[in-house]
Tab-separated table of N, CA and C in Angstrom:
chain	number	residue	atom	x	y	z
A	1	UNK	N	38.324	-72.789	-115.348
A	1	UNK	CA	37.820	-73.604	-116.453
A	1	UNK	C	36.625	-72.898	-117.089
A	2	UNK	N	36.294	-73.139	-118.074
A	2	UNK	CA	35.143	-72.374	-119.128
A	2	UNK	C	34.308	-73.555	-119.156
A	3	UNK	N	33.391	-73.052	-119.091
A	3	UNK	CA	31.732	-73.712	-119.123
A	3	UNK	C	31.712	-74.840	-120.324
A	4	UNK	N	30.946	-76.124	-120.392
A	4	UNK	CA	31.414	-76.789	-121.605
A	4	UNK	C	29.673	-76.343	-122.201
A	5	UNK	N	30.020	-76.166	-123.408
A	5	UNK	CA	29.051	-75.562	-124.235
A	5	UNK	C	27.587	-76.448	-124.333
A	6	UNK	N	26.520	-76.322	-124.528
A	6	UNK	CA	25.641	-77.357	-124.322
A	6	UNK	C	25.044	-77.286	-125.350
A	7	UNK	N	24.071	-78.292	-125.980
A	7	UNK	CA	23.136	-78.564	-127.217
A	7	UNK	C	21.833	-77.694	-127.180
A	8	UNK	N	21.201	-77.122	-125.911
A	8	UNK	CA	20.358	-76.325	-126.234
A	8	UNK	C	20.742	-75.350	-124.802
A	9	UNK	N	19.281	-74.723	-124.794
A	9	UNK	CA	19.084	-74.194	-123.721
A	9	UNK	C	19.389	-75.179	-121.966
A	10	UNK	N	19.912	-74.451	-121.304
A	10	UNK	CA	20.082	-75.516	-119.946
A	10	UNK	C	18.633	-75.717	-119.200
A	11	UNK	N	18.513	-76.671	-118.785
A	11	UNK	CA	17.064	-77.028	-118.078
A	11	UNK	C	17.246	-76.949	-116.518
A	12	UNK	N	16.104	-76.680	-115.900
A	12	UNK	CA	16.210	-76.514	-114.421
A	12	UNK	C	15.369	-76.947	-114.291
A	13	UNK	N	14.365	-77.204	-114.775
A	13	UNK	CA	12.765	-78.427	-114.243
A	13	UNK	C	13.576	-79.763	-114.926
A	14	UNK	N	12.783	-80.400	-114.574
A	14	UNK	CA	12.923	-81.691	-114.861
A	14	UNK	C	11.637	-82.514	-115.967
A	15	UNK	N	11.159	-81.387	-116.230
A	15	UNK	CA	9.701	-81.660	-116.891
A	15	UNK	C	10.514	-82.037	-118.883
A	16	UNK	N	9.561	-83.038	-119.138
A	16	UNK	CA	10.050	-83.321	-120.692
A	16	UNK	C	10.025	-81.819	-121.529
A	17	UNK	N	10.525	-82.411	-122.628
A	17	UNK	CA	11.080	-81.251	-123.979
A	17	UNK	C	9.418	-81.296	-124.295
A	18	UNK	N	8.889	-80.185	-124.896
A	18	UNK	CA	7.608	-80.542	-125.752
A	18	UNK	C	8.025	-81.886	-126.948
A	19	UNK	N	7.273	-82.718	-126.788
A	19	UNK	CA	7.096	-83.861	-127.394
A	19	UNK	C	7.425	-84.877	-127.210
A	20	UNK	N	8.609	-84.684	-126.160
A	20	UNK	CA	8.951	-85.800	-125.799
A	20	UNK	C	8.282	-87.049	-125.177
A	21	UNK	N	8.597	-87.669	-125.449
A	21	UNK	CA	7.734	-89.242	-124.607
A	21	UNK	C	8.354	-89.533	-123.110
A	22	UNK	N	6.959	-89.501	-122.027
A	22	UNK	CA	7.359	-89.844	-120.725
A	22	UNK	C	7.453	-91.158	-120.860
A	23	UNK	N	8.185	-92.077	-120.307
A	23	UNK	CA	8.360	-93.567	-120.349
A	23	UNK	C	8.649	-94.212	-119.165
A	24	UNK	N	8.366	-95.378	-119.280
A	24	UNK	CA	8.320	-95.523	-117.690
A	24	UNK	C	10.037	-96.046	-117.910
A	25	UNK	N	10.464	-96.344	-116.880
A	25	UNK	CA	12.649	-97.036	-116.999
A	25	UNK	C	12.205	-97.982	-117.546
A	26	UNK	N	11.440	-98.872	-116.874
A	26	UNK	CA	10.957	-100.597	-117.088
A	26	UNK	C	11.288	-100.800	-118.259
A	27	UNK	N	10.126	-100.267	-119.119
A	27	UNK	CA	9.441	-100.086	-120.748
A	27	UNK	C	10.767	-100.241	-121.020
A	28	UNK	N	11.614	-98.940	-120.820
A	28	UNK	CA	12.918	-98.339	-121.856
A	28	UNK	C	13.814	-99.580	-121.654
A	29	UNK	N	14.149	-100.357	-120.219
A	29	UNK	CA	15.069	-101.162	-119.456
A	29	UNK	C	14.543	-102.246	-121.072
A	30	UNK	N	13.243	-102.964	-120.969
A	30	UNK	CA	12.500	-103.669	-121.617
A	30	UNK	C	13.195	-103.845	-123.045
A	31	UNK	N	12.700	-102.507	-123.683
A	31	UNK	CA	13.424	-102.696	-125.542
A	31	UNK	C	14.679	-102.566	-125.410
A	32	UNK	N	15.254	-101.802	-124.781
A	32	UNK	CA	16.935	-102.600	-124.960
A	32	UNK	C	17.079	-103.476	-124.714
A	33	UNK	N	16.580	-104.416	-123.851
A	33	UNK	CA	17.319	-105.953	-123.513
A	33	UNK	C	16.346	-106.785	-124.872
A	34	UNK	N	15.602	-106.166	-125.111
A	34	UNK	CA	14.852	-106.821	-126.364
A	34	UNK	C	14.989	-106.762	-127.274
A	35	UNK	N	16.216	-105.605	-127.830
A	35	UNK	CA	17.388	-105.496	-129.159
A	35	UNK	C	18.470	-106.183	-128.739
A	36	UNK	N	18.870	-106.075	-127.306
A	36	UNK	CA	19.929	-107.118	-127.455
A	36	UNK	C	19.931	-108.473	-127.183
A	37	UNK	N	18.962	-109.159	-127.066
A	37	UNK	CA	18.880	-110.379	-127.117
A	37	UNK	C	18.918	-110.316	-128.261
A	38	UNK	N	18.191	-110.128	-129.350
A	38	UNK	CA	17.478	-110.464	-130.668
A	38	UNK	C	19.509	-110.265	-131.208
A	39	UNK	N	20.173	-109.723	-130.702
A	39	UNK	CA	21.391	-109.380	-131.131
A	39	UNK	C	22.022	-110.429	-131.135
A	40	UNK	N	21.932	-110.889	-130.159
A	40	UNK	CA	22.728	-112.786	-129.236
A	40	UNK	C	21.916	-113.718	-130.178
A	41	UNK	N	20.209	-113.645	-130.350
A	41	UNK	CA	20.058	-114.690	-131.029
A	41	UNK	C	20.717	-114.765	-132.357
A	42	UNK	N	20.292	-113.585	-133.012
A	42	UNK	CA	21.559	-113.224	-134.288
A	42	UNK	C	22.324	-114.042	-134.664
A	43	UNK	N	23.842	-113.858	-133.826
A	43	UNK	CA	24.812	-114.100	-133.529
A	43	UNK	C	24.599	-115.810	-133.358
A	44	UNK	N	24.143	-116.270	-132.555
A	44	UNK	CA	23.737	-117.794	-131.783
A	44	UNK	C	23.173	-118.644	-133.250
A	45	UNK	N	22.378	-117.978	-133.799
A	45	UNK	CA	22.081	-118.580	-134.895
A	45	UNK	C	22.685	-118.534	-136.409
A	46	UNK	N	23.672	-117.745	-136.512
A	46	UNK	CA	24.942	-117.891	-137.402
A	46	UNK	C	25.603	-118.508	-137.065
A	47	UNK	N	26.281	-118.727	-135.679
A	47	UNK	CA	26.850	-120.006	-135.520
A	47	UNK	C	26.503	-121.151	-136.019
A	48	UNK	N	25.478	-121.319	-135.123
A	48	UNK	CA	24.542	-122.620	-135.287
A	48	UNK	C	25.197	-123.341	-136.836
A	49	UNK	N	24.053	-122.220	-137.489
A	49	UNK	CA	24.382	-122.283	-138.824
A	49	UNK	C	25.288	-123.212	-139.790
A	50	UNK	N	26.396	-122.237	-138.986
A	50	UNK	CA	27.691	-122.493	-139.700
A	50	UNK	C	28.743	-123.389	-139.067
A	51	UNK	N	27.760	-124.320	-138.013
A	51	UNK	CA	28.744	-125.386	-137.213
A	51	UNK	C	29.862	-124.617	-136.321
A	52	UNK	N	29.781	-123.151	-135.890
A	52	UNK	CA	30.835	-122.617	-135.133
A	52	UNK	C	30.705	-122.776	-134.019
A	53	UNK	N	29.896	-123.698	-132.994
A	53	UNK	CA	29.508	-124.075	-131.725
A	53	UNK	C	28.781	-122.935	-131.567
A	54	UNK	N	28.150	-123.346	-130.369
A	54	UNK	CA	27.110	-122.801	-129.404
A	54	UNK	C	27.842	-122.187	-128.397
A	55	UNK	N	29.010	-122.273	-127.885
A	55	UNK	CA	29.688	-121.731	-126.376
A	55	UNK	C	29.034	-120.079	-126.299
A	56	UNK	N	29.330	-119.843	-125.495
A	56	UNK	CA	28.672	-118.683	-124.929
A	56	UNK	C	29.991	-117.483	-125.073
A	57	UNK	N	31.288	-118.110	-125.052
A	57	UNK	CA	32.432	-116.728	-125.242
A	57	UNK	C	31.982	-116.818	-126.958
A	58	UNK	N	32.138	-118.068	-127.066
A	58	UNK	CA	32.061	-117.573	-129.101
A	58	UNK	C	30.629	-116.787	-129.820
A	59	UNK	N	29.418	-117.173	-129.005
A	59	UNK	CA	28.381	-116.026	-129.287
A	59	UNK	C	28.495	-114.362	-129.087
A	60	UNK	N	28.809	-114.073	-127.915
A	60	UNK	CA	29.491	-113.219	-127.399
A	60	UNK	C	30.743	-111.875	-128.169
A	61	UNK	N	31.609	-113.351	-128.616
A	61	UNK	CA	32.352	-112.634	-129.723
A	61	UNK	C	32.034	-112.228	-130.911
A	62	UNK	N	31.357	-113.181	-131.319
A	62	UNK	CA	30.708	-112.652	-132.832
A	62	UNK	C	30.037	-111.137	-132.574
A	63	UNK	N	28.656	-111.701	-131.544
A	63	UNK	CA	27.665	-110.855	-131.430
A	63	UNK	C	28.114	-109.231	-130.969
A	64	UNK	N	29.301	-109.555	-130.452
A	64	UNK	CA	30.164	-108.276	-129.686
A	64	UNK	C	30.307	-107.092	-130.235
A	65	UNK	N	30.342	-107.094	-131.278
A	65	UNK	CA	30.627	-105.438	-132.605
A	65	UNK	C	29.073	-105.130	-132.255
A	66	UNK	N	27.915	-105.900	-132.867
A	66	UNK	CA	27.141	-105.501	-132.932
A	66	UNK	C	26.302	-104.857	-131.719
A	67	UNK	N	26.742	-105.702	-130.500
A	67	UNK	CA	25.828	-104.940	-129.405
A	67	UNK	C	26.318	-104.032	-129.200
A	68	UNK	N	27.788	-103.729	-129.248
A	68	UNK	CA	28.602	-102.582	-129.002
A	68	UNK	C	27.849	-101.333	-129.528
A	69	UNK	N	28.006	-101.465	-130.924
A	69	UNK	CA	27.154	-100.714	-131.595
A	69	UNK	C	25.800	-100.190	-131.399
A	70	UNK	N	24.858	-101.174	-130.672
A	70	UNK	CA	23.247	-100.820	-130.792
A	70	UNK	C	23.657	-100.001	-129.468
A	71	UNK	N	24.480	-100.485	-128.342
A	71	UNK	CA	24.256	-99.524	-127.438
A	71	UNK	C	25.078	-98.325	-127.651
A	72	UNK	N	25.753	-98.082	-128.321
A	72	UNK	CA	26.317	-96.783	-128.808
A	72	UNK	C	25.320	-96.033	-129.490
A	73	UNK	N	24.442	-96.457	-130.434
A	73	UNK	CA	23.380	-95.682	-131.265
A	73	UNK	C	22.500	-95.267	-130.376
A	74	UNK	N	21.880	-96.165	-129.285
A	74	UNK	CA	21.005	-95.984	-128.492
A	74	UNK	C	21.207	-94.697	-127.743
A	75	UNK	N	22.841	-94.819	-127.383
A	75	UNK	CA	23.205	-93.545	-126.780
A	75	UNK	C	23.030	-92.144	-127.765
A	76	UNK	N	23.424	-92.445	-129.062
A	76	UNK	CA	23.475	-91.176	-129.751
A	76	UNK	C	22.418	-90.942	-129.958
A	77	UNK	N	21.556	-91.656	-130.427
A	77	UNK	CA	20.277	-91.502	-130.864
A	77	UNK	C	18.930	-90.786	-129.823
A	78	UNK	N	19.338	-91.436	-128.890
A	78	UNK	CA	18.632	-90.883	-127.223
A	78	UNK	C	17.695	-91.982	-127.599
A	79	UNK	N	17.655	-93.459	-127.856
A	79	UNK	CA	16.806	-94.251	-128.302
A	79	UNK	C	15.303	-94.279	-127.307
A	80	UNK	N	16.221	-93.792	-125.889
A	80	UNK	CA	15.344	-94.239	-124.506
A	80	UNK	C	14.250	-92.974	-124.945
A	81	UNK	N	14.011	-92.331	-125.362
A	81	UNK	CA	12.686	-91.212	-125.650
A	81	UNK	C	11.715	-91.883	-126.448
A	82	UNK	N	11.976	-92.911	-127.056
A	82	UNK	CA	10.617	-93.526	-128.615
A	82	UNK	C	11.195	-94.582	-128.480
A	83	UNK	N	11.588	-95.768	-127.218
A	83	UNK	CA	12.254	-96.688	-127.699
A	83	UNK	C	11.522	-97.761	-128.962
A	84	UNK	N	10.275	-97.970	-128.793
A	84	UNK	CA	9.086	-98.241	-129.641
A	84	UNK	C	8.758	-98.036	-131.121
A	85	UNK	N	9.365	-96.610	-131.178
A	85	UNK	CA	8.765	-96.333	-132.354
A	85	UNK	C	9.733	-96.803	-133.577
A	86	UNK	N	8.878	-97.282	-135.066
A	86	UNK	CA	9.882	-97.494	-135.610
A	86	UNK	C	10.963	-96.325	-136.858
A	87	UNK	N	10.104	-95.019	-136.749
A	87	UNK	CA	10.771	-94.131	-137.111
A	87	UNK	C	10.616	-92.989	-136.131
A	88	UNK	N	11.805	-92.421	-135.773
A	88	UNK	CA	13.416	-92.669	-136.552
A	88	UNK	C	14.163	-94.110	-135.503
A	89	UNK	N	13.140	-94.314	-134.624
A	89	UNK	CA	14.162	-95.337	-133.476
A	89	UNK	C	14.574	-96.417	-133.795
A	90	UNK	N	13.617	-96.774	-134.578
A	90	UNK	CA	14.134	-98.369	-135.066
A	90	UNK	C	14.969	-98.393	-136.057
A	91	UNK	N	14.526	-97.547	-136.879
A	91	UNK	CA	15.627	-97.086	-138.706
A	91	UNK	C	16.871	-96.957	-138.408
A	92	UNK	N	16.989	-95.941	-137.257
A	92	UNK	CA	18.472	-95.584	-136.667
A	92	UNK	C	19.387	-96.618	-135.470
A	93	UNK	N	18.097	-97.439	-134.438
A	93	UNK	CA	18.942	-98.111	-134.164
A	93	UNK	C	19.343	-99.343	-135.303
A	94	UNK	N	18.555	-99.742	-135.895
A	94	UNK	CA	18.944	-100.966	-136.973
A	94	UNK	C	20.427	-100.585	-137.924
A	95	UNK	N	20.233	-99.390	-138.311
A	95	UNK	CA	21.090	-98.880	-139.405
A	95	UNK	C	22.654	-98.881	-138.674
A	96	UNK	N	22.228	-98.094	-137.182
A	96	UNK	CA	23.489	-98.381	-136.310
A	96	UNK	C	24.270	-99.254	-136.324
A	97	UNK	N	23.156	-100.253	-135.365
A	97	UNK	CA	23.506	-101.252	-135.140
A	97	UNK	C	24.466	-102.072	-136.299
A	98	UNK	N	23.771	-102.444	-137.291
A	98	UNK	CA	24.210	-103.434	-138.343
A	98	UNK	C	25.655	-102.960	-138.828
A	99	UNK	N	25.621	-101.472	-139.432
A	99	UNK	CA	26.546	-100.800	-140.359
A	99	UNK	C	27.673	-100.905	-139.063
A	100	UNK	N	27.660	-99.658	-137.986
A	100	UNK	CA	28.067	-100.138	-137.290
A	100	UNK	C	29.146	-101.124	-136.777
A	101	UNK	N	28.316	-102.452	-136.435
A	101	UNK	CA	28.780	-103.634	-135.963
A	101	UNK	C	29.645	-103.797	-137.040
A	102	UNK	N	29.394	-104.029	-138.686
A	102	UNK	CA	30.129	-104.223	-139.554
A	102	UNK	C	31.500	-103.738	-139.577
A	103	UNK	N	31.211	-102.665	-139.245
A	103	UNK	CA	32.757	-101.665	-139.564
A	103	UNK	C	33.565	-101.805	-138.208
A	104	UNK	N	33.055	-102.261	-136.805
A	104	UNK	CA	34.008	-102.501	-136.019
A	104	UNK	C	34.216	-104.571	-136.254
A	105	UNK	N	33.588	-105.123	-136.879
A	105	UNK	CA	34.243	-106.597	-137.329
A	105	UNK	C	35.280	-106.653	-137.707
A	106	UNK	N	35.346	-105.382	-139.155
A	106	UNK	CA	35.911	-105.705	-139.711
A	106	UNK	C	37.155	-104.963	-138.930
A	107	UNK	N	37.147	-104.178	-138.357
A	107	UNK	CA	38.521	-103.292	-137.733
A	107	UNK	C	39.047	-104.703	-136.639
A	108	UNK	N	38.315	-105.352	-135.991
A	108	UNK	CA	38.516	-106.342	-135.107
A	108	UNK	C	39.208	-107.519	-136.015
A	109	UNK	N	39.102	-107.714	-137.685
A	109	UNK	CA	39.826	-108.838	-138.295
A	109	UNK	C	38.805	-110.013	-138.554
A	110	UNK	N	37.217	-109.818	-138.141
A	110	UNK	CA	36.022	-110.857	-137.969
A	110	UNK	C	36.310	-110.683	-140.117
A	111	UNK	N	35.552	-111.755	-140.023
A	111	UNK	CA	35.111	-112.044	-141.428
A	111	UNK	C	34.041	-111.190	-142.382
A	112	UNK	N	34.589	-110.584	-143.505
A	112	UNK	CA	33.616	-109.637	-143.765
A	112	UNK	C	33.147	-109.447	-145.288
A	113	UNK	N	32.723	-111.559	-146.008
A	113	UNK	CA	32.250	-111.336	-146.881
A	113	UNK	C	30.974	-110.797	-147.522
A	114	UNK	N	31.184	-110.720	-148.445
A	114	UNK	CA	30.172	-109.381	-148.939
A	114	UNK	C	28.195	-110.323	-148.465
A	115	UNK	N	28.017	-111.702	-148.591
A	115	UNK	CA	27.027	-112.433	-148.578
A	115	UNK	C	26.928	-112.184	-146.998
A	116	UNK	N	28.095	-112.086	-146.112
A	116	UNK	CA	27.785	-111.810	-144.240
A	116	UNK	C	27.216	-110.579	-144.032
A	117	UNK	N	27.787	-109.644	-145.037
A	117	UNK	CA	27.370	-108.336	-144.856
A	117	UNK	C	25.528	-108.324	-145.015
A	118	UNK	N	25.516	-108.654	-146.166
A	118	UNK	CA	23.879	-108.866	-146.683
A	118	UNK	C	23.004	-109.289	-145.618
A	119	UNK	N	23.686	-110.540	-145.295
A	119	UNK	CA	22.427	-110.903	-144.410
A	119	UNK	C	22.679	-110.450	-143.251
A	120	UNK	N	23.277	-109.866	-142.546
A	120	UNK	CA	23.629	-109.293	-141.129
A	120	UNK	C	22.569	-107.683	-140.993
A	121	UNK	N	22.703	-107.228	-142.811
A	121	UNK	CA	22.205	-106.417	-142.292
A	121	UNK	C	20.767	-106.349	-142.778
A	122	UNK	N	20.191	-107.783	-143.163
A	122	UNK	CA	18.632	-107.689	-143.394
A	122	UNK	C	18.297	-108.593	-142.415
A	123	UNK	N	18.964	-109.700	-142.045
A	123	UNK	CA	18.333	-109.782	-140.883
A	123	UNK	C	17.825	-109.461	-139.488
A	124	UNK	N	19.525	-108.453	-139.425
A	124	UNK	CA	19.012	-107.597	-137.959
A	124	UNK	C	17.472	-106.448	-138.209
A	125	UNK	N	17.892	-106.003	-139.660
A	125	UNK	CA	17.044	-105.151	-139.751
A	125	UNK	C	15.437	-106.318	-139.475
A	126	UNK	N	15.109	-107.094	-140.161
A	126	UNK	CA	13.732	-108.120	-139.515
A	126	UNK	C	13.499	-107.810	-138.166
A	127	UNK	N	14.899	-108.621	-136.943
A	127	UNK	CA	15.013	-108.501	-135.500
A	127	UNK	C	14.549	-107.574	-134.965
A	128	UNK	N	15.126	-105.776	-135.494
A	128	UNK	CA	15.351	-105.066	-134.492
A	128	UNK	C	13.787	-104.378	-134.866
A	129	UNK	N	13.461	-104.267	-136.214
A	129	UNK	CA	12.614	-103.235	-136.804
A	129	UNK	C	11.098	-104.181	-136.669
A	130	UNK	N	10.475	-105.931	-136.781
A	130	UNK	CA	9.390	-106.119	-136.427
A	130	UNK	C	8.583	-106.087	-134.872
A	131	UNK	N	9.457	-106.138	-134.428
A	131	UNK	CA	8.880	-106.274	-132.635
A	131	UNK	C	8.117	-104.303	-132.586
A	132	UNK	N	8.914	-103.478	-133.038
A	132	UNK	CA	8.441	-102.321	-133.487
A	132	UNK	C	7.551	-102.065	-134.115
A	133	UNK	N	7.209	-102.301	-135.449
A	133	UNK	CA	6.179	-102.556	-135.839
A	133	UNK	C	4.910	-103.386	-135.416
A	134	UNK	N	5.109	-104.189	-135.001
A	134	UNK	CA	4.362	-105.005	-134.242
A	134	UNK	C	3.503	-104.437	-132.963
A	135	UNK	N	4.768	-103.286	-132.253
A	135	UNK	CA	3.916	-102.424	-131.055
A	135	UNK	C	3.306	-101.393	-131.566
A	136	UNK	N	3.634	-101.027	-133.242
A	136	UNK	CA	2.932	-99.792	-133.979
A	136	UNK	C	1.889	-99.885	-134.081
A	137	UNK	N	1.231	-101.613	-134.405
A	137	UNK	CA	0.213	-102.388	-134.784
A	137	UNK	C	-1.141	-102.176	-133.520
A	138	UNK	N	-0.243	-103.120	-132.595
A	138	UNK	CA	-0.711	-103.141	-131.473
A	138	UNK	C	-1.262	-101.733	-130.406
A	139	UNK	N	-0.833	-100.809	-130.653
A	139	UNK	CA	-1.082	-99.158	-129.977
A	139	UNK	C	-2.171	-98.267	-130.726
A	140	UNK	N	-2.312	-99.020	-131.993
A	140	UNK	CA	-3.376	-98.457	-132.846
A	140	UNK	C	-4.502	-99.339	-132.671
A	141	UNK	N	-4.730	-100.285	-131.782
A	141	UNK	CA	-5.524	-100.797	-132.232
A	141	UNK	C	-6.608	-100.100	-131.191
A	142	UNK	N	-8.065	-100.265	-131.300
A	142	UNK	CA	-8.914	-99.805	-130.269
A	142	UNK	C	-9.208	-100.715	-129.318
A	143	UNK	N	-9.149	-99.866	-127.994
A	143	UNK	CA	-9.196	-100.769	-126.496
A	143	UNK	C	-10.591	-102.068	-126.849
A	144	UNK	N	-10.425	-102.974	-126.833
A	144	UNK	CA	-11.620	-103.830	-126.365
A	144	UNK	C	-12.715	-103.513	-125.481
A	145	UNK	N	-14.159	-102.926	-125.573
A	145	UNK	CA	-15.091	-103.025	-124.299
A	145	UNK	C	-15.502	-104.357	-124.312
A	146	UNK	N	-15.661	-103.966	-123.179
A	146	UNK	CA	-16.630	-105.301	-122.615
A	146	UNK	C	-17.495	-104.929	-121.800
């Protein structure tokens, strides 16, 4: 068999890329389950919405393209290096995510008027992109003495 070709140079330390961000798992474990909730509430609250019940398979289903998606971007993206930051991590997972989710709905037969599209993809973008901003806010700010 022939060697499968790799994206850069091969590594033998285990030490980060220059620039990369050390992170603790937790942190990284942390903002993904904190895009994908915000994904479920999404989802939970279009129902709501729209009188489609609350059950937990029908959140699930809706919400299903889309988490599919954020954790696919997450993967491409290498989200776990800046999960925090909101450029490029948040731009790209949001953009993922939403566009994404859209285009496997619609391959799945989900409903895909042009007004679902709109708000699916400004609201996730709110969801996924303020909690980000918010830690942009928060990391700049100066430590408190006391």
């Amino acid at each position: 068999m022939w060697p499968l070709p790799t994206l850069g140079p091969a590594r033998t330390d285990r030490s980060p890329d220059p620039g990369e961000h050390v992170l603790n798992p937790r942190l990284v474990a942390a903002w993904l389950a904190i895009d994908l909730a915000l994904i479920v509430a999404f989802a939970a609250t279009g129902r709501s919405t729209h009188e489609s019940g609350l059950a937990i398979a029908g959140i699930l289903s809706t919400a299903g393209p889309f988490l599919a998606s954020c954790l696919l971007t997450w993967g491409v993206t290498r989200a776990w290096r800046s999960p925090a930051a909101l450029w490029p991590t948040g731009i790209l997972v949001w953009l993922g995510t939403a566009l994404g989710g859209l285009a496997l709905r619609a391959l799945l037969g989900g409903g895909m008027a042009v007004s679902f599209q709109l708000v699916a993809i400004g609201v996730l973008g709110l969801l996924l992109l303020l909690p980000r901003a918010a830690a942009a806010v928060f990391m700049r700010r100066p430590a408190a003495s006391g």
